[in-house]
PDB file of C-alpha atoms in Angstrom:
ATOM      1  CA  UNK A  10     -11.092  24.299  19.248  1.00 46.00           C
ATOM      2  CA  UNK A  11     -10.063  23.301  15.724  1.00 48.00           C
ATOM      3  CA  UNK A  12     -10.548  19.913  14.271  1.00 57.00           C
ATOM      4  CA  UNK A  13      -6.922  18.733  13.186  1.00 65.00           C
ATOM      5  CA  UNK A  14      -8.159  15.229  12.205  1.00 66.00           C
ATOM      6  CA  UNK A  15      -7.006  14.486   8.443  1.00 78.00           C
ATOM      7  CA  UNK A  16     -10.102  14.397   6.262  1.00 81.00           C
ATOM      8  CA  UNK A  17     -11.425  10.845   5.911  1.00 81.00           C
ATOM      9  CA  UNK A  18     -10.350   9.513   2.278  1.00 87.00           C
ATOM     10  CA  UNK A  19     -13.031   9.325  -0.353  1.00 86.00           C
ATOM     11  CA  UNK A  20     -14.529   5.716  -0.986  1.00 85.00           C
ATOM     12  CA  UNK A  21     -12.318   3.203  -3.575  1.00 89.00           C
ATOM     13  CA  UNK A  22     -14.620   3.508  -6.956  1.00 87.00           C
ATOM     14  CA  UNK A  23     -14.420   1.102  -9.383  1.00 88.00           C
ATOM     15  CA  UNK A  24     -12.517   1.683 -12.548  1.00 91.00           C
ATOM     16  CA  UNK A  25     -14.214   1.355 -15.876  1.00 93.00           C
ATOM     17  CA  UNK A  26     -14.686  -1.621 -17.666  1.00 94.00           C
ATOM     18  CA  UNK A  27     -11.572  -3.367 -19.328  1.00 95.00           C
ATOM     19  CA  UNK A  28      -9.446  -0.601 -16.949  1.00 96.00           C
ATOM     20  CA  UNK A  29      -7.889  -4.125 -15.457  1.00 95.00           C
ATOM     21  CA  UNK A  30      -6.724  -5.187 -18.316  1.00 96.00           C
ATOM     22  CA  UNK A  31      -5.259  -2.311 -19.557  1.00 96.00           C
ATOM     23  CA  UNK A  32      -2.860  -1.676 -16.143  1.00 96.00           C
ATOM     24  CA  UNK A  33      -1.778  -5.232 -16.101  1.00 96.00           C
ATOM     25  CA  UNK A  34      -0.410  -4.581 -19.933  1.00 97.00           C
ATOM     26  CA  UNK A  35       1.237  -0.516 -18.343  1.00 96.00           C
ATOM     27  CA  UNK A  36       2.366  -2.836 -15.484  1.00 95.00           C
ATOM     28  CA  UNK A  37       4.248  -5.886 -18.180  1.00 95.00           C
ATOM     29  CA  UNK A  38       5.843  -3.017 -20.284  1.00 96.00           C
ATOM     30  CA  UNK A  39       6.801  -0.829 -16.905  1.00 95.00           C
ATOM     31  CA  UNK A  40       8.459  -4.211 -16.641  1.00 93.00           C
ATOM     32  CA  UNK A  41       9.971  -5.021 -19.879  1.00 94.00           C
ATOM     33  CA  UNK A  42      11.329  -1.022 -20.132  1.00 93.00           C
ATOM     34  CA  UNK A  43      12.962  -1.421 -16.566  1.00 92.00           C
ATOM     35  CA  UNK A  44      15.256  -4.557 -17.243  1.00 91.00           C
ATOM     36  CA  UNK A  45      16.200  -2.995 -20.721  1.00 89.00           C
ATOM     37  CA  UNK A  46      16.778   0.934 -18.982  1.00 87.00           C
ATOM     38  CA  UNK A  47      20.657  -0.190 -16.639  1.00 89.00           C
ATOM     39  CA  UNK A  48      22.338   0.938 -19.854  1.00 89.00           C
ATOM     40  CA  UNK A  49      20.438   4.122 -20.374  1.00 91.00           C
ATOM     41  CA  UNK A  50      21.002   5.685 -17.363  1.00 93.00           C
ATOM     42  CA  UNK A  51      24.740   6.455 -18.647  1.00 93.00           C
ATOM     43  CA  UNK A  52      23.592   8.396 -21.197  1.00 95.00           C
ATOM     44  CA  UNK A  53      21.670  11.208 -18.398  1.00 95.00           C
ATOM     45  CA  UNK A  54      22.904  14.123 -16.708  1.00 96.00           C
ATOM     46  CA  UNK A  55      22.787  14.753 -12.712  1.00 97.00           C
ATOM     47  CA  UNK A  56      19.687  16.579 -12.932  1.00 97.00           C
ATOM     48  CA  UNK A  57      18.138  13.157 -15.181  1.00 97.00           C
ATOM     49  CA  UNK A  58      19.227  10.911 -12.823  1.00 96.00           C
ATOM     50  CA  UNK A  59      17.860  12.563  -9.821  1.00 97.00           C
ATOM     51  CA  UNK A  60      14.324  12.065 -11.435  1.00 97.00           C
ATOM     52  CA  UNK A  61      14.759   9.041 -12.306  1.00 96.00           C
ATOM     53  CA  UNK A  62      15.938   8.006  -8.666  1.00 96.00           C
ATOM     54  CA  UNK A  63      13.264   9.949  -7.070  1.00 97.00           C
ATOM     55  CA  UNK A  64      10.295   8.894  -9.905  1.00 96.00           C
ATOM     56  CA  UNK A  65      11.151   5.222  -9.290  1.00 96.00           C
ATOM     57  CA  UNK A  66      11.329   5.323  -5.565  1.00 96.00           C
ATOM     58  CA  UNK A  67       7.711   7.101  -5.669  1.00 95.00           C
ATOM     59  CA  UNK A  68       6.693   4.043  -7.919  1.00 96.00           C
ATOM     60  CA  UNK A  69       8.071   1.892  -5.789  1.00 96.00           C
ATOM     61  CA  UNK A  70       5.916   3.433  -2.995  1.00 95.00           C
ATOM     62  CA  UNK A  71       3.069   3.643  -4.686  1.00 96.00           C
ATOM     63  CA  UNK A  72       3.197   0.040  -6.078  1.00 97.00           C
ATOM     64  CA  UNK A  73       3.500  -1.375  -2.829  1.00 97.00           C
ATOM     65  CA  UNK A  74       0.435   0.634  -1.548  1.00 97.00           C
ATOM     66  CA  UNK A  75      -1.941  -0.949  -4.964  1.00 97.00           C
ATOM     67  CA  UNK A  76      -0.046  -4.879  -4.067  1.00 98.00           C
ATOM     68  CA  UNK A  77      -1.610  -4.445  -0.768  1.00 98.00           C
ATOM     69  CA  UNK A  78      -4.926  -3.680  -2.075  1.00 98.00           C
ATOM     70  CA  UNK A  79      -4.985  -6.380  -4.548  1.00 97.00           C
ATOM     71  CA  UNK A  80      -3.839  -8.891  -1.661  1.00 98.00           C
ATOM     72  CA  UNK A  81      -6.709  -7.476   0.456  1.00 97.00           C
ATOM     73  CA  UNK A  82      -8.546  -7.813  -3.233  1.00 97.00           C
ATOM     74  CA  UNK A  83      -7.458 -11.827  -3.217  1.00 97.00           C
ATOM     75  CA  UNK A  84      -8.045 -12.631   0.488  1.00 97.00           C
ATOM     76  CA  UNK A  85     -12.181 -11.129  -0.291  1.00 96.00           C
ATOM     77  CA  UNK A  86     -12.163 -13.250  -3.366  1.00 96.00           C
ATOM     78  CA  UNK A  87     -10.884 -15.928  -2.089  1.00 97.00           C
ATOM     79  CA  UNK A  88      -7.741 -16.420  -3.872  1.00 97.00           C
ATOM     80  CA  UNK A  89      -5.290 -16.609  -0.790  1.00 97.00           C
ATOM     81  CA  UNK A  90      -7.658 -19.485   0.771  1.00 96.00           C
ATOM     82  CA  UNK A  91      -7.630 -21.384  -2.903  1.00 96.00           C
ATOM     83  CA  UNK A  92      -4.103 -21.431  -2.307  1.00 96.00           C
ATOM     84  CA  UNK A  93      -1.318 -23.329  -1.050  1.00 96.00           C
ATOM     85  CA  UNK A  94      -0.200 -20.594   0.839  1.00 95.00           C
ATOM     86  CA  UNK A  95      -0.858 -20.384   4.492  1.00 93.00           C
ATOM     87  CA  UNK A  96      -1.696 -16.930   4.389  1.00 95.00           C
ATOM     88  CA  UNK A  97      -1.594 -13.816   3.247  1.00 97.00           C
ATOM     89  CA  UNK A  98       1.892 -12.783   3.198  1.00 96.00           C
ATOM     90  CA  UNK A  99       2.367 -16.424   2.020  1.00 96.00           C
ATOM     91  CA  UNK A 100       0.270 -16.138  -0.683  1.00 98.00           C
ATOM     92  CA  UNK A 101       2.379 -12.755  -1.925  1.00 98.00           C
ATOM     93  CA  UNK A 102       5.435 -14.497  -1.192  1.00 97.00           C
ATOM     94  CA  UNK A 103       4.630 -16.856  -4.416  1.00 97.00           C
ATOM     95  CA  UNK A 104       3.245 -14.623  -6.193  1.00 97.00           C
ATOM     96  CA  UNK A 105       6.210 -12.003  -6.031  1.00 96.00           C
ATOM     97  CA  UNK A 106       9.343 -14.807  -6.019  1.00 91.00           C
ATOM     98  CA  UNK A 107      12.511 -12.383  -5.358  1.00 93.00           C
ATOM     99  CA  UNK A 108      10.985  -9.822  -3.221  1.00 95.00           C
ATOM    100  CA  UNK A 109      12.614  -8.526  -0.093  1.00 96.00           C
ATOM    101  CA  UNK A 110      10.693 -10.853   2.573  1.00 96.00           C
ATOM    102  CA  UNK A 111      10.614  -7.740   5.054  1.00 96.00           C
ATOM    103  CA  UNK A 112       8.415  -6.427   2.264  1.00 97.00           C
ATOM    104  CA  UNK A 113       6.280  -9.496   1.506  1.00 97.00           C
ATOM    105  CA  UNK A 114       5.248  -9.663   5.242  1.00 97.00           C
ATOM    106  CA  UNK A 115       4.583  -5.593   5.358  1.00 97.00           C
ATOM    107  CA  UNK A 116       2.220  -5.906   1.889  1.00 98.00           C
ATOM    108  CA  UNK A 117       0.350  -9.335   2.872  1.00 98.00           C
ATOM    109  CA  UNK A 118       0.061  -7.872   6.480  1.00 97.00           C
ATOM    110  CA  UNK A 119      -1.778  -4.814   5.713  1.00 98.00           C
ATOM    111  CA  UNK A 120      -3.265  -6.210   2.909  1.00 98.00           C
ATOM    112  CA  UNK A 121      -5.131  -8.690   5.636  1.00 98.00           C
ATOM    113  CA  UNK A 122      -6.076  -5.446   7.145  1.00 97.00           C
ATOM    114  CA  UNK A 123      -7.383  -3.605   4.411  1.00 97.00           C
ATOM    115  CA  UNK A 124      -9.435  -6.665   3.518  1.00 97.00           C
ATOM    116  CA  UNK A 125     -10.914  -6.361   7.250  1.00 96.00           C
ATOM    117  CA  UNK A 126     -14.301  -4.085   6.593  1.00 95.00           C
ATOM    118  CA  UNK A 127     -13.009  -2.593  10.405  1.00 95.00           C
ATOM    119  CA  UNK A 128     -10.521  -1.021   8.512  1.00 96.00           C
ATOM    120  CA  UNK A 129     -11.776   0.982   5.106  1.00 95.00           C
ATOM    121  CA  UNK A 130      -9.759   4.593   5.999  1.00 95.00           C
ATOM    122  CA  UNK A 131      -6.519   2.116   5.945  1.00 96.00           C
ATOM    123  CA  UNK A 132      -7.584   1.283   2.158  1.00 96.00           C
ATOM    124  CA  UNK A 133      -8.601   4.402   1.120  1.00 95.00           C
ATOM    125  CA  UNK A 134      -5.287   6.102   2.098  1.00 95.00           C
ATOM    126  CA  UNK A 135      -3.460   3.634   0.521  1.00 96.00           C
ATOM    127  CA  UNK A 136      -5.857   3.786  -2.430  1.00 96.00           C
ATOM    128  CA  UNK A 137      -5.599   7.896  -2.388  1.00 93.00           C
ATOM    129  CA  UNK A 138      -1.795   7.724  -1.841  1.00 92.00           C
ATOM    130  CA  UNK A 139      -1.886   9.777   0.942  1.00 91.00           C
ATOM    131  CA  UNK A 140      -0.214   7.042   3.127  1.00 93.00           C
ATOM    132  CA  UNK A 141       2.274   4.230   2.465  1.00 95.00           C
ATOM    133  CA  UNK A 142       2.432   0.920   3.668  1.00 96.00           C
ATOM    134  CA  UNK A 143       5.273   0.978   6.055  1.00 95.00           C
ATOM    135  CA  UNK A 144       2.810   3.806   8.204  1.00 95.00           C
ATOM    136  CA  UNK A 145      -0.063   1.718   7.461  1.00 96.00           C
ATOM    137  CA  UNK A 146       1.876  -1.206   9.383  1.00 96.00           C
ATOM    138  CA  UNK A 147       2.453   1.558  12.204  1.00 95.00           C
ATOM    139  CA  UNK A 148      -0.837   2.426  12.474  1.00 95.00           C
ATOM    140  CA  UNK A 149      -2.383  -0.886  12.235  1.00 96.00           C
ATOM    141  CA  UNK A 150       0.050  -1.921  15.013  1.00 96.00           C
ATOM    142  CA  UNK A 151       0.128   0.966  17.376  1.00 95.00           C
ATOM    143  CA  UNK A 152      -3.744   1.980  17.114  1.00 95.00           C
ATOM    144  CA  UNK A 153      -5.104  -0.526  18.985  1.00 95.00           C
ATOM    145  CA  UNK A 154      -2.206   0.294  22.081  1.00 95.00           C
ATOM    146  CA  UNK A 155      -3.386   3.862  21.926  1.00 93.00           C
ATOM    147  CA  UNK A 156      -6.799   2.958  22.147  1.00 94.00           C
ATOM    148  CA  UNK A 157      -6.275   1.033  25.619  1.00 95.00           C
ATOM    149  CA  UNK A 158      -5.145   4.076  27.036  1.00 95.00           C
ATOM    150  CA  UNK A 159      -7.836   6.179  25.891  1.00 94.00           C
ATOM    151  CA  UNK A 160     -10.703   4.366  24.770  1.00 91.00           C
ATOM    152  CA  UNK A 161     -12.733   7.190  24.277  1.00 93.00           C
ATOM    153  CA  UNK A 162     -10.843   7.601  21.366  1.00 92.00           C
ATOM    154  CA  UNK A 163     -12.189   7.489  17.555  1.00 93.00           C
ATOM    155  CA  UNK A 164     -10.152   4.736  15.961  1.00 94.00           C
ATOM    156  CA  UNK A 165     -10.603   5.438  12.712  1.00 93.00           C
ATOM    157  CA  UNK A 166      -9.691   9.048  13.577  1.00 92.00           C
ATOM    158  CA  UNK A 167      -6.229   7.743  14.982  1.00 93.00           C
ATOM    159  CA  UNK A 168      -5.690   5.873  11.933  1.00 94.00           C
ATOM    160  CA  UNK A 169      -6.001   8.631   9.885  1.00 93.00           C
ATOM    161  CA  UNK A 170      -3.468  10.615  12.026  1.00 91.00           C
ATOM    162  CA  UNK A 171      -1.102   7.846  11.852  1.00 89.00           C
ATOM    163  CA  UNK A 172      -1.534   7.143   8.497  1.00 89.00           C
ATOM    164  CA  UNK A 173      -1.039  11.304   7.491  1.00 85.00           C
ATOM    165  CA  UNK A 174       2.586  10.434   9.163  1.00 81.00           C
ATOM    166  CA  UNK A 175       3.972   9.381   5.859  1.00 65.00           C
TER     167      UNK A 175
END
């Protein structure tokens, strides 16, 4: 019989010293270039403006996947409970004003999860990028169901599978 389990995700390291500071300044002129860029994009051809569609919905993706890890980051800290927010996707609700609230409930959700130490092959995916949030929310959500019907079951096994849906 062969094992068709995904391979569990390598631990989240720690980045180097003064590596925060650093993405928070990519992050502020990511920022800064994207309200400027609306007039730009008349000045690309098709082939330009299908990488730019499909590079920004990737970063999109990807974004998503780190603002759940910092929320899961806050809620270990502390920082959700400091706040006035009465939880989690609260808390990312005032912190990202404007947001799409279908969103802000999917990030702070998972981000509770990924804060849960049940739960590290949920951040490591998401850290790894080999699974987005919206299957995280799946697999957080259907896992335990499966697992009622066959508890014999490795759950963190079934998360990866679920999670290797993206």
């Amino acid at each position: 019989m062969v094992d068709m389990a995904p391979p569990t995700p390598p631990p989240i390291v720690p980045a180097a010293p003064g590596e925060g500071a650093r993405f928070l300044d990519i992050i502020g002129d990511f920022e800064a270039a994207l309200a400027s860029s609306p007039g730009a994009l008349f000045q690309l051809d098709e082939v330009q403006l299908g990488k730019v569609v499909g590079s920004l919905l990737a970063i999109v993706g990807r974004a998503e996947s780190v603002a759940a890890l910092a929320t899961a980051d806050a809620l270990t800290r502390g920082t959700v409970a400091n706040s006035t927010a009465t939880g989690a996707p609260g808390w990312v609700a005032s912190v990202a004003a404007g947001v799409d609230p279908v969103v802000v409930r999917r990030v702070g959700s998972v981000g509770v999860e990924c804060a849960h130490p049940r739960n590290p092959v949920v951040a490591q995916s998401l850290a790894g990028g080999s699974a987005s949030v919206a299957a995280a929310a799946v697999a957080l959500r259907e896992v335990p169901r499966v697992l009622k019907q066959i508890p014999s079951a490795d759950r963190d096994q079934m998360l990866l599978t679920y999670v290797s849906l993206t």
